Coordinates of C-alpha atoms in Angstrom, one line a residue:
Chain D
M1 CA 0.0 0.0 0.0
N2 CA 1.2 3.5 -0.8
F3 CA 1.0 6.1 1.9
D4 CA 0.5 9.4 0.3
F5 CA 1.9 12.2 2.4
D6 CA 1.4 14.7 -0.3
V7 CA -2.4 14.4 -0.2
I8 CA -2.4 15.2 3.5
A9 CA -0.2 18.3 2.9
R10 CA -2.5 19.5 0.1
S11 CA -5.6 18.9 2.2
L12 CA -4.3 20.4 5.4
P13 CA -5.5 24.0 4.9
L14 CA -9.1 22.6 4.3
L15 CA -8.9 20.4 7.3
L16 CA -7.5 23.1 9.6
A17 CA -10.3 25.4 8.5
G18 CA -12.6 22.6 9.6
A19 CA -10.8 22.3 12.9
L20 CA -11.3 26.0 13.5
V21 CA -15.0 25.5 13.1
T22 CA -14.9 22.5 15.5
V23 CA -13.2 24.7 18.1
Q24 CA -15.8 27.4 17.6
I25 CA -18.8 25.1 17.9
T26 CA -17.2 23.4 21.0
A27 CA -16.4 26.7 22.7
L28 CA -19.9 28.1 22.0
S29 CA -21.6 24.9 23.1
V30 CA -19.7 24.5 26.3
G31 CA -20.1 28.3 27.0
F32 CA -23.9 28.0 26.6
G33 CA -23.8 24.6 28.3
L34 CA -22.1 26.3 31.3
L35 CA -24.9 28.8 31.6
I36 CA -27.6 26.2 31.2
G37 CA -25.8 23.8 33.5
M38 CA -25.2 26.3 36.2
F39 CA -28.9 27.1 36.5
A40 CA -30.0 23.5 36.0
G41 CA -27.5 22.3 38.6
I42 CA -28.7 24.8 41.1
A43 CA -32.3 24.0 40.2
R44 CA -31.6 20.3 41.0
L45 CA -30.9 21.4 44.6
S46 CA -33.9 23.8 44.8
S47 CA -36.2 23.5 47.7
I48 CA -39.1 24.0 45.3
K49 CA -40.2 20.6 44.1
P50 CA -41.5 21.4 40.6
V51 CA -38.2 23.2 39.8
R52 CA -36.2 20.2 41.1
V53 CA -38.3 17.8 39.1
L54 CA -38.1 19.8 35.9
A55 CA -34.3 20.0 36.1
A56 CA -34.1 16.2 36.8
V57 CA -36.3 15.4 33.8
Y58 CA -34.0 17.5 31.6
V59 CA -30.8 16.0 32.9
D60 CA -32.2 12.4 32.7
F61 CA -33.6 12.8 29.2
I62 CA -30.4 14.3 27.7
R63 CA -28.1 11.9 29.5
G64 CA -30.3 8.9 28.6
T65 CA -30.5 9.5 24.8
P66 CA -27.7 9.6 22.2
L67 CA -26.4 13.0 21.1
L68 CA -26.8 11.8 17.5
V69 CA -30.5 11.4 18.1
Q70 CA -30.7 14.8 19.8
I71 CA -29.1 16.4 16.8
F72 CA -31.6 14.9 14.4
L73 CA -34.5 15.8 16.7
I74 CA -33.5 19.4 16.8
Y75 CA -32.6 19.6 13.2
F76 CA -35.9 18.1 12.0
A77 CA -38.2 19.1 14.8
I78 CA -37.6 22.8 14.9
P79 CA -38.7 23.3 11.3
L80 CA -42.0 21.6 12.2
V81 CA -42.5 24.1 15.0
I82 CA -41.3 27.3 13.5
G83 CA -42.3 26.5 9.9
Q84 CA -38.9 27.1 8.2
R85 CA -35.6 25.3 7.7
V86 CA -33.0 25.9 10.4
D87 CA -29.4 26.7 9.6
P88 CA -27.2 23.6 10.4
F89 CA -24.9 25.9 12.4
V90 CA -27.8 27.0 14.7
A91 CA -29.1 23.4 15.0
A92 CA -25.6 22.1 15.8
I93 CA -25.0 24.8 18.5
T94 CA -28.4 24.3 20.0
A95 CA -28.2 20.5 20.2
C96 CA -24.6 20.5 21.6
S97 CA -25.4 23.3 24.1
I98 CA -28.5 21.5 25.4
N99 CA -26.6 18.3 25.6
S100 CA -23.5 19.8 27.3
G101 CA -25.8 21.7 29.8
A102 CA -27.1 18.4 31.2
Y103 CA -23.7 17.1 31.9
V104 CA -22.5 20.4 33.3
A105 CA -25.5 20.5 35.5
E106 CA -24.4 17.3 37.2
I107 CA -20.9 18.6 37.6
F108 CA -22.2 21.8 39.2
R109 CA -24.6 19.9 41.5
S110 CA -21.9 17.6 42.8
G111 CA -19.5 20.6 43.1
I112 CA -22.0 22.6 45.2
Q113 CA -22.9 19.6 47.3
S114 CA -19.2 19.0 48.1
I115 CA -19.0 22.4 49.9
D116 CA -19.4 22.1 53.6
K117 CA -22.9 22.9 54.8
G118 CA -21.4 25.2 57.4
Q119 CA -20.5 27.7 54.7
M120 CA -24.1 28.3 53.7
E121 CA -25.0 28.5 57.4
A122 CA -22.2 31.1 58.1
G123 CA -23.4 33.2 55.1
R124 CA -27.0 33.1 56.1
S125 CA -26.2 33.8 59.8
L126 CA -24.5 37.0 58.7
G127 CA -27.7 38.1 57.1
M128 CA -26.8 37.4 53.5
S129 CA -29.6 36.1 51.3
W130 CA -29.5 32.6 49.8
V131 CA -28.5 34.1 46.4
Q132 CA -25.8 36.3 47.9
T133 CA -24.3 33.3 49.8
M134 CA -24.4 31.2 46.6
R135 CA -22.7 33.9 44.6
Y136 CA -20.0 35.1 47.0
I137 CA -19.3 32.0 49.1
I138 CA -20.5 28.7 47.6
M139 CA -20.0 29.2 43.9
P140 CA -16.4 30.5 44.0
Q141 CA -15.4 27.5 46.0
A142 CA -17.4 25.1 43.9
F143 CA -15.9 26.5 40.7
K144 CA -12.3 25.6 41.8
R145 CA -13.4 22.0 42.5
I146 CA -15.2 21.5 39.2
I147 CA -12.4 22.7 36.9
P148 CA -11.1 19.1 36.2
P149 CA -14.5 17.6 35.4
L150 CA -15.4 20.7 33.3
G151 CA -12.2 20.2 31.4
N152 CA -13.2 16.6 30.7
E153 CA -16.6 17.8 29.5
F154 CA -14.9 20.3 27.2
I155 CA -12.8 17.5 25.7
A156 CA -15.8 15.2 25.4
M157 CA -17.8 17.9 23.6
L158 CA -15.0 18.6 21.2
K159 CA -14.9 15.0 20.2
D160 CA -18.7 14.5 20.1
S161 CA -19.1 17.6 18.0
S162 CA -18.0 15.4 15.1
L163 CA -21.6 14.1 15.2
V164 CA -23.0 17.3 13.8
S165 CA -21.4 16.3 10.4
V166 CA -24.5 14.2 9.9
I167 CA -26.6 17.3 9.3
G168 CA -24.1 18.6 6.8
F169 CA -22.4 21.1 9.1
E170 CA -18.8 21.5 7.8
E171 CA -16.6 21.0 10.9
L172 CA -13.5 18.9 10.9
T173 CA -15.1 15.5 10.4
R174 CA -17.3 16.6 7.6
R175 CA -14.4 18.3 5.9
G176 CA -12.5 15.0 6.1
Q177 CA -15.4 13.2 4.4
L178 CA -15.6 15.9 1.7
V179 CA -11.8 15.7 1.0
I180 CA -12.0 11.9 0.8
A181 CA -14.9 12.1 -1.7
R182 CA -12.5 14.0 -3.9
T183 CA -9.2 12.3 -3.4
Y184 CA -10.2 8.7 -2.3
A185 CA -7.3 8.8 0.2
S186 CA -9.4 7.5 3.1
F187 CA -6.7 6.3 5.4
E188 CA -4.4 9.3 5.0
I189 CA -7.2 11.8 5.6
W190 CA -8.8 10.0 8.6
L191 CA -5.4 9.7 10.1
A192 CA -4.8 13.4 9.7
V193 CA -8.2 14.2 11.1
A194 CA -7.5 11.9 14.1
F195 CA -4.2 13.7 14.8
I196 CA -5.8 17.1 14.6
Y197 CA -8.4 16.1 17.1
L198 CA -5.7 14.6 19.4
L199 CA -3.7 17.9 19.1
M200 CA -6.8 19.9 20.2
T201 CA -7.8 17.6 23.1
F202 CA -4.2 17.4 24.3
T203 CA -3.9 21.2 24.4
I204 CA -7.1 21.4 26.4
S205 CA -6.1 18.8 28.9
R206 CA -2.7 20.7 29.4
A207 CA -4.6 24.0 29.9
V208 CA -6.9 22.3 32.5
D209 CA -3.9 20.9 34.4
Y210 CA -2.4 24.4 34.5
L211 CA -5.6 26.0 35.8
E212 CA -6.0 23.2 38.4
R213 CA -2.5 23.8 39.7
R214 CA -2.9 27.5 39.8
Y215 CA -6.1 27.4 41.8
R216 CA -4.9 24.7 44.2
I217 CA -2.4 27.1 45.9
K218 CA -5.0 29.0 47.7
Chain E
M1 CA -34.1 41.2 73.9
I2 CA -35.0 37.7 73.1
K3 CA -38.4 36.2 73.9
I4 CA -39.1 32.5 73.2
R5 CA -42.4 30.9 73.8
N6 CA -43.2 27.2 73.7
L7 CA -40.5 26.4 71.1
R8 CA -40.8 22.9 69.6
K9 CA -38.6 21.2 67.0
Q10 CA -39.1 17.9 65.4
F11 CA -36.7 16.0 63.1
G12 CA -39.0 13.4 61.5
E13 CA -40.2 11.3 64.4
L14 CA -37.7 12.6 66.9
E15 CA -38.8 15.6 69.0
V16 CA -35.6 17.5 69.9
L17 CA -37.2 20.5 71.6
K18 CA -40.3 19.8 73.6
G19 CA -41.6 23.3 74.4
V20 CA -38.9 25.7 75.5
S21 CA -39.8 29.2 76.9
V22 CA -37.3 31.7 78.0
D23 CA -36.7 35.4 78.1
I24 CA -33.2 36.9 77.7
A25 CA -32.6 40.5 78.8
E26 CA -30.3 43.0 77.2
R27 CA -26.7 42.7 78.3
E28 CA -27.4 39.3 79.8
V29 CA -25.0 36.4 79.3
V30 CA -26.9 33.1 79.3
V31 CA -24.9 29.9 79.3
V32 CA -26.7 26.8 78.2
I33 CA -25.3 23.5 79.4
G34 CA -26.5 19.9 79.2
P35 CA -25.6 16.4 77.9
S36 CA -25.2 15.9 74.2
G37 CA -28.5 15.3 72.4
S38 CA -30.3 17.5 75.0
G39 CA -31.3 19.9 72.3
K40 CA -29.1 22.8 73.4
S41 CA -27.5 23.4 69.9
T42 CA -30.9 23.1 68.2
F43 CA -32.3 25.6 70.6
L44 CA -29.5 28.1 69.8
R45 CA -29.9 27.5 66.0
C46 CA -33.6 28.2 66.2
I47 CA -33.0 31.7 67.6
N48 CA -31.7 32.9 64.2
Y49 CA -33.8 30.3 62.2
L50 CA -30.9 28.2 61.0
E51 CA -33.3 25.5 62.1
E52 CA -36.9 26.3 61.4
P53 CA -39.0 25.5 64.5
T54 CA -41.9 23.1 64.2
S55 CA -43.9 25.5 66.4
G56 CA -43.6 28.2 68.9
E57 CA -42.8 31.9 68.9
I58 CA -39.5 33.7 68.7
E59 CA -39.0 37.4 69.0
V60 CA -35.7 39.1 68.8
D61 CA -35.3 42.8 69.6
G62 CA -39.0 43.3 69.1
I63 CA -39.1 41.5 65.7
A64 CA -41.2 38.4 65.5
L65 CA -39.6 35.8 63.3
A66 CA -42.1 34.7 60.7
N67 CA -41.4 35.4 57.0
D68 CA -38.2 35.6 55.1
A69 CA -37.9 39.4 55.5
S70 CA -38.1 39.2 59.3
I71 CA -35.7 36.3 59.3
N72 CA -33.1 38.3 57.4
Q73 CA -33.7 41.3 59.6
V74 CA -33.1 39.3 62.7
R75 CA -30.0 37.7 61.3
M76 CA -28.5 41.1 60.8
E77 CA -28.9 41.7 64.5
V78 CA -27.8 38.3 65.7
G79 CA -24.2 37.2 65.2
M80 CA -23.3 33.5 65.4
V81 CA -20.1 31.7 66.1
F82 CA -19.9 28.0 65.1
Q83 CA -18.1 25.1 66.6
R84 CA -16.2 24.5 63.3
F85 CA -15.5 28.2 62.7
N86 CA -16.9 28.1 59.1
L87 CA -14.6 30.8 57.8
F88 CA -14.7 31.3 54.1
P89 CA -11.5 29.5 52.9
H90 CA -11.2 31.4 49.5
M91 CA -11.0 34.8 51.2
T92 CA -8.4 36.5 53.3
V93 CA -9.1 37.2 57.0
L94 CA -9.9 40.8 56.1
E95 CA -12.2 39.9 53.3
N96 CA -14.0 37.4 55.5
I97 CA -14.9 40.2 57.9
M98 CA -15.7 42.8 55.2
L99 CA -18.0 40.7 53.1
A100 CA -21.3 40.8 55.0
P101 CA -21.1 44.5 56.1
M102 CA -20.5 45.4 52.4
K103 CA -23.2 43.2 50.9
V104 CA -25.8 43.3 53.6
R105 CA -25.3 46.7 55.3
R106 CA -24.2 48.3 52.0
M107 CA -21.1 49.7 53.8
N108 CA -18.5 51.1 51.5
R109 CA -15.1 49.4 51.1
T110 CA -13.0 51.9 53.0
E111 CA -15.4 52.0 56.0
A112 CA -15.7 48.2 56.0
E113 CA -12.0 47.7 55.9
Q114 CA -11.4 50.2 58.7
R115 CA -14.0 48.4 60.8
A116 CA -12.5 45.0 60.0
R117 CA -9.0 46.2 61.1
E118 CA -10.4 47.6 64.3
L119 CA -12.1 44.3 65.1
L120 CA -9.0 42.3 64.2
A121 CA -7.0 44.4 66.6
K122 CA -9.6 43.8 69.2
V123 CA -9.3 40.0 68.9
G124 CA -5.5 40.4 68.9
L125 CA -4.9 39.4 65.2
A126 CA -4.2 42.7 63.5
E127 CA -1.1 41.2 61.8
K128 CA -3.1 38.4 60.2
A129 CA -5.3 40.6 58.0
A130 CA -3.8 39.3 54.7
A131 CA -3.6 35.6 55.8
Y132 CA -6.0 32.9 54.6
P133 CA -7.9 30.9 57.2
E134 CA -6.0 27.7 56.6
Q135 CA -2.8 29.5 57.6
L136 CA -4.2 30.1 61.1
S137 CA -4.4 27.9 64.1
G138 CA -7.9 26.8 65.4
G139 CA -7.9 29.4 68.1
Q140 CA -7.0 32.2 65.7
Q141 CA -9.6 31.1 63.2
Q142 CA -12.3 31.2 65.9
R143 CA -11.2 34.7 67.0
V144 CA -11.5 35.8 63.3
A145 CA -15.0 34.2 63.2
I146 CA -16.0 36.2 66.3
A147 CA -14.7 39.4 64.6
R148 CA -16.6 38.5 61.4
A149 CA -19.8 38.2 63.4
L150 CA -19.1 41.5 65.3
A151 CA -18.6 43.3 62.0
M152 CA -22.4 43.4 61.5
R153 CA -22.7 45.2 64.8
P154 CA -25.1 42.6 66.2
K155 CA -27.1 43.2 69.3
V156 CA -26.9 39.5 70.3
M157 CA -24.2 37.0 69.9
L158 CA -24.9 33.2 69.8
F159 CA -22.0 30.8 70.5
D160 CA -22.5 27.2 69.5
E161 CA -19.8 25.2 71.4
P162 CA -17.1 27.7 70.3
T163 CA -14.2 25.9 72.0
S164 CA -15.2 22.2 71.4
A165 CA -13.1 21.8 68.2
L166 CA -10.0 23.5 69.7
D167 CA -6.8 22.0 71.1
P168 CA -6.7 22.6 74.8
E169 CA -4.0 25.2 74.7
M170 CA -6.1 27.4 72.4
I171 CA -9.3 27.5 74.4
K172 CA -8.2 30.3 76.7
E173 CA -7.5 32.8 74.0
V174 CA -11.0 32.4 72.6
L175 CA -12.7 32.5 76.0
E176 CA -10.8 35.7 76.8
V177 CA -12.2 37.4 73.8
M178 CA -15.7 36.2 74.8
M179 CA -15.2 37.4 78.3
S180 CA -14.2 40.9 77.2
L181 CA -17.3 41.0 75.0
A182 CA -19.4 40.1 78.0
K183 CA -17.8 42.9 80.0
E184 CA -18.7 45.4 77.2
G185 CA -22.3 44.5 77.8
M186 CA -23.0 42.3 74.7
T187 CA -26.1 40.1 75.0
M188 CA -24.8 36.6 74.7
V189 CA -26.2 33.1 74.5
V190 CA -23.5 30.5 74.9
V191 CA -23.7 26.7 74.5
T192 CA -20.6 25.3 76.0
H193 CA -19.0 22.6 78.1
E194 CA -16.6 25.1 79.7
M195 CA -18.0 25.2 83.2
G196 CA -15.3 27.6 84.3
F197 CA -16.6 30.1 81.8
A198 CA -20.2 29.5 82.8
R199 CA -19.3 30.2 86.4
E200 CA -17.1 33.2 85.8
V201 CA -19.0 35.0 83.0
G202 CA -22.6 33.7 83.0
D203 CA -25.4 35.8 84.5
R204 CA -27.7 32.8 84.2
V205 CA -27.2 29.1 83.5
L206 CA -29.8 27.0 81.8
F207 CA -29.5 23.3 82.2
M208 CA -31.2 21.4 79.3
D209 CA -32.0 17.7 79.1
E210 CA -34.2 15.8 76.7
G211 CA -35.5 18.9 74.9
R212 CA -36.5 20.8 78.0
I213 CA -35.0 23.4 80.3
V214 CA -34.8 21.4 83.5
E215 CA -33.4 24.0 85.7
Q216 CA -32.1 27.6 85.6
G217 CA -30.5 30.1 87.9
T218 CA -27.4 32.0 88.7
P219 CA -24.1 30.0 88.3
E220 CA -24.1 29.7 92.0
D221 CA -27.6 28.2 92.1
I222 CA -26.8 25.6 89.5
F223 CA -23.3 24.6 90.4
S224 CA -23.5 24.7 94.2
R225 CA -27.1 24.0 95.1
A226 CA -28.9 22.4 92.1
K227 CA -32.3 21.2 93.0
E228 CA -33.1 18.7 90.2
E229 CA -31.6 15.2 90.3
R230 CA -30.7 15.3 86.6
T231 CA -28.8 18.5 87.0
K232 CA -26.8 17.1 89.9
L233 CA -26.1 13.9 88.0
F234 CA -24.9 15.8 85.0
L235 CA -22.7 18.1 87.0
S236 CA -21.2 15.2 89.0
K237 CA -20.2 13.6 85.7
I238 CA -18.8 16.7 84.1
L239 CA -17.1 18.3 87.0
L240 CA -15.2 15.2 87.9
L241 CA -13.7 15.2 84.5
S242 CA -13.2 19.0 84.2
P243 CA -9.8 20.3 85.0
T244 CA -11.3 23.7 85.8
E245 CA -12.6 22.3 89.1

């Protein structure tokens, strides 16, 4: 078998452009996922039962169904509701954010629960409201503890974002498919794609290690 | 200052407080003693609603505790010191003390810092302002916790076994701070096993057992001429073991 380095070199600009899109969709999804997850995670601990149940249903539904199915659901269900086609980019971000939010919610929930109950009591006994105590005392401490699992979530999302290629969204994996359709160099291109993913996930895990070390000092 | 009527607290099937009524006057130092499980900590924690009573009435400084607004209002006037200090580990000592006055009393930063430094000097820890709680000994942490509570200018201070988690050699420094507070006329309710403190500083001693106030009186009344058998039994056990005797 002939291994064709040249085809990799020639396709690299296309693939890297795809990688950039992958980074964008991951960053946006995890960003929105953080927001959704923070509120859903807090909602899971709410003293109001309907809020708690709603958050639990959301988390269980998302974690209990495949992301691939969720992407199809959003891509094909939204047009039925709003009466027009959705842009693959919007569908991809929406599906990945909602998906990420459920996992982040569980990370936040366990992070908040890991903080000693005495912290909330101390805050409340000083006259601070529940929201103030959450914001100034519980969350800053929980954030430090959940950096490693959040990093894992970021990495998982980056890899899982390859699934949005099924709705024709041109991120790294989809670009790889398109290049192969033209060059027939399946092995070379998939190998290149794999290495680009590895490079990105490796960079993220190093960054998370750095953050973890930096915040452990205090 | 504090008026409590028929206070009951149930945890599931277990009735921890079985109807406690007591009045505490301004500037009074009330020491609550009793065996573990007698409900004395729960009693203390009900005063600022960290535990929600099952029934009964609580009034602090003329404010009846009922809705969220009155609870927060009362908590501003009632400082609390915990057995496990509960300092905020992600903030410096100074920030620990400044946080609540700034967020709750809307004090500006300069004023809050000045007040915090005064209080640190008062508890003898002026030089620890920039330290983090984990860099301090237990006794120092508890003194910071007292300063943090005082920063809100409370009218009442509640102490929940403030020296129980301390190494013996650090107990005195905390008790001394509490003693000077009492001398300044602070209204205090103290749950403790420190009988020396109770005798020295207490205006009144409450002996609690099985969710009730069994006996109360001046330290002299309780320690030297207790009337109830249960009080005598408890004291005979604890005083035999106490080095302060």
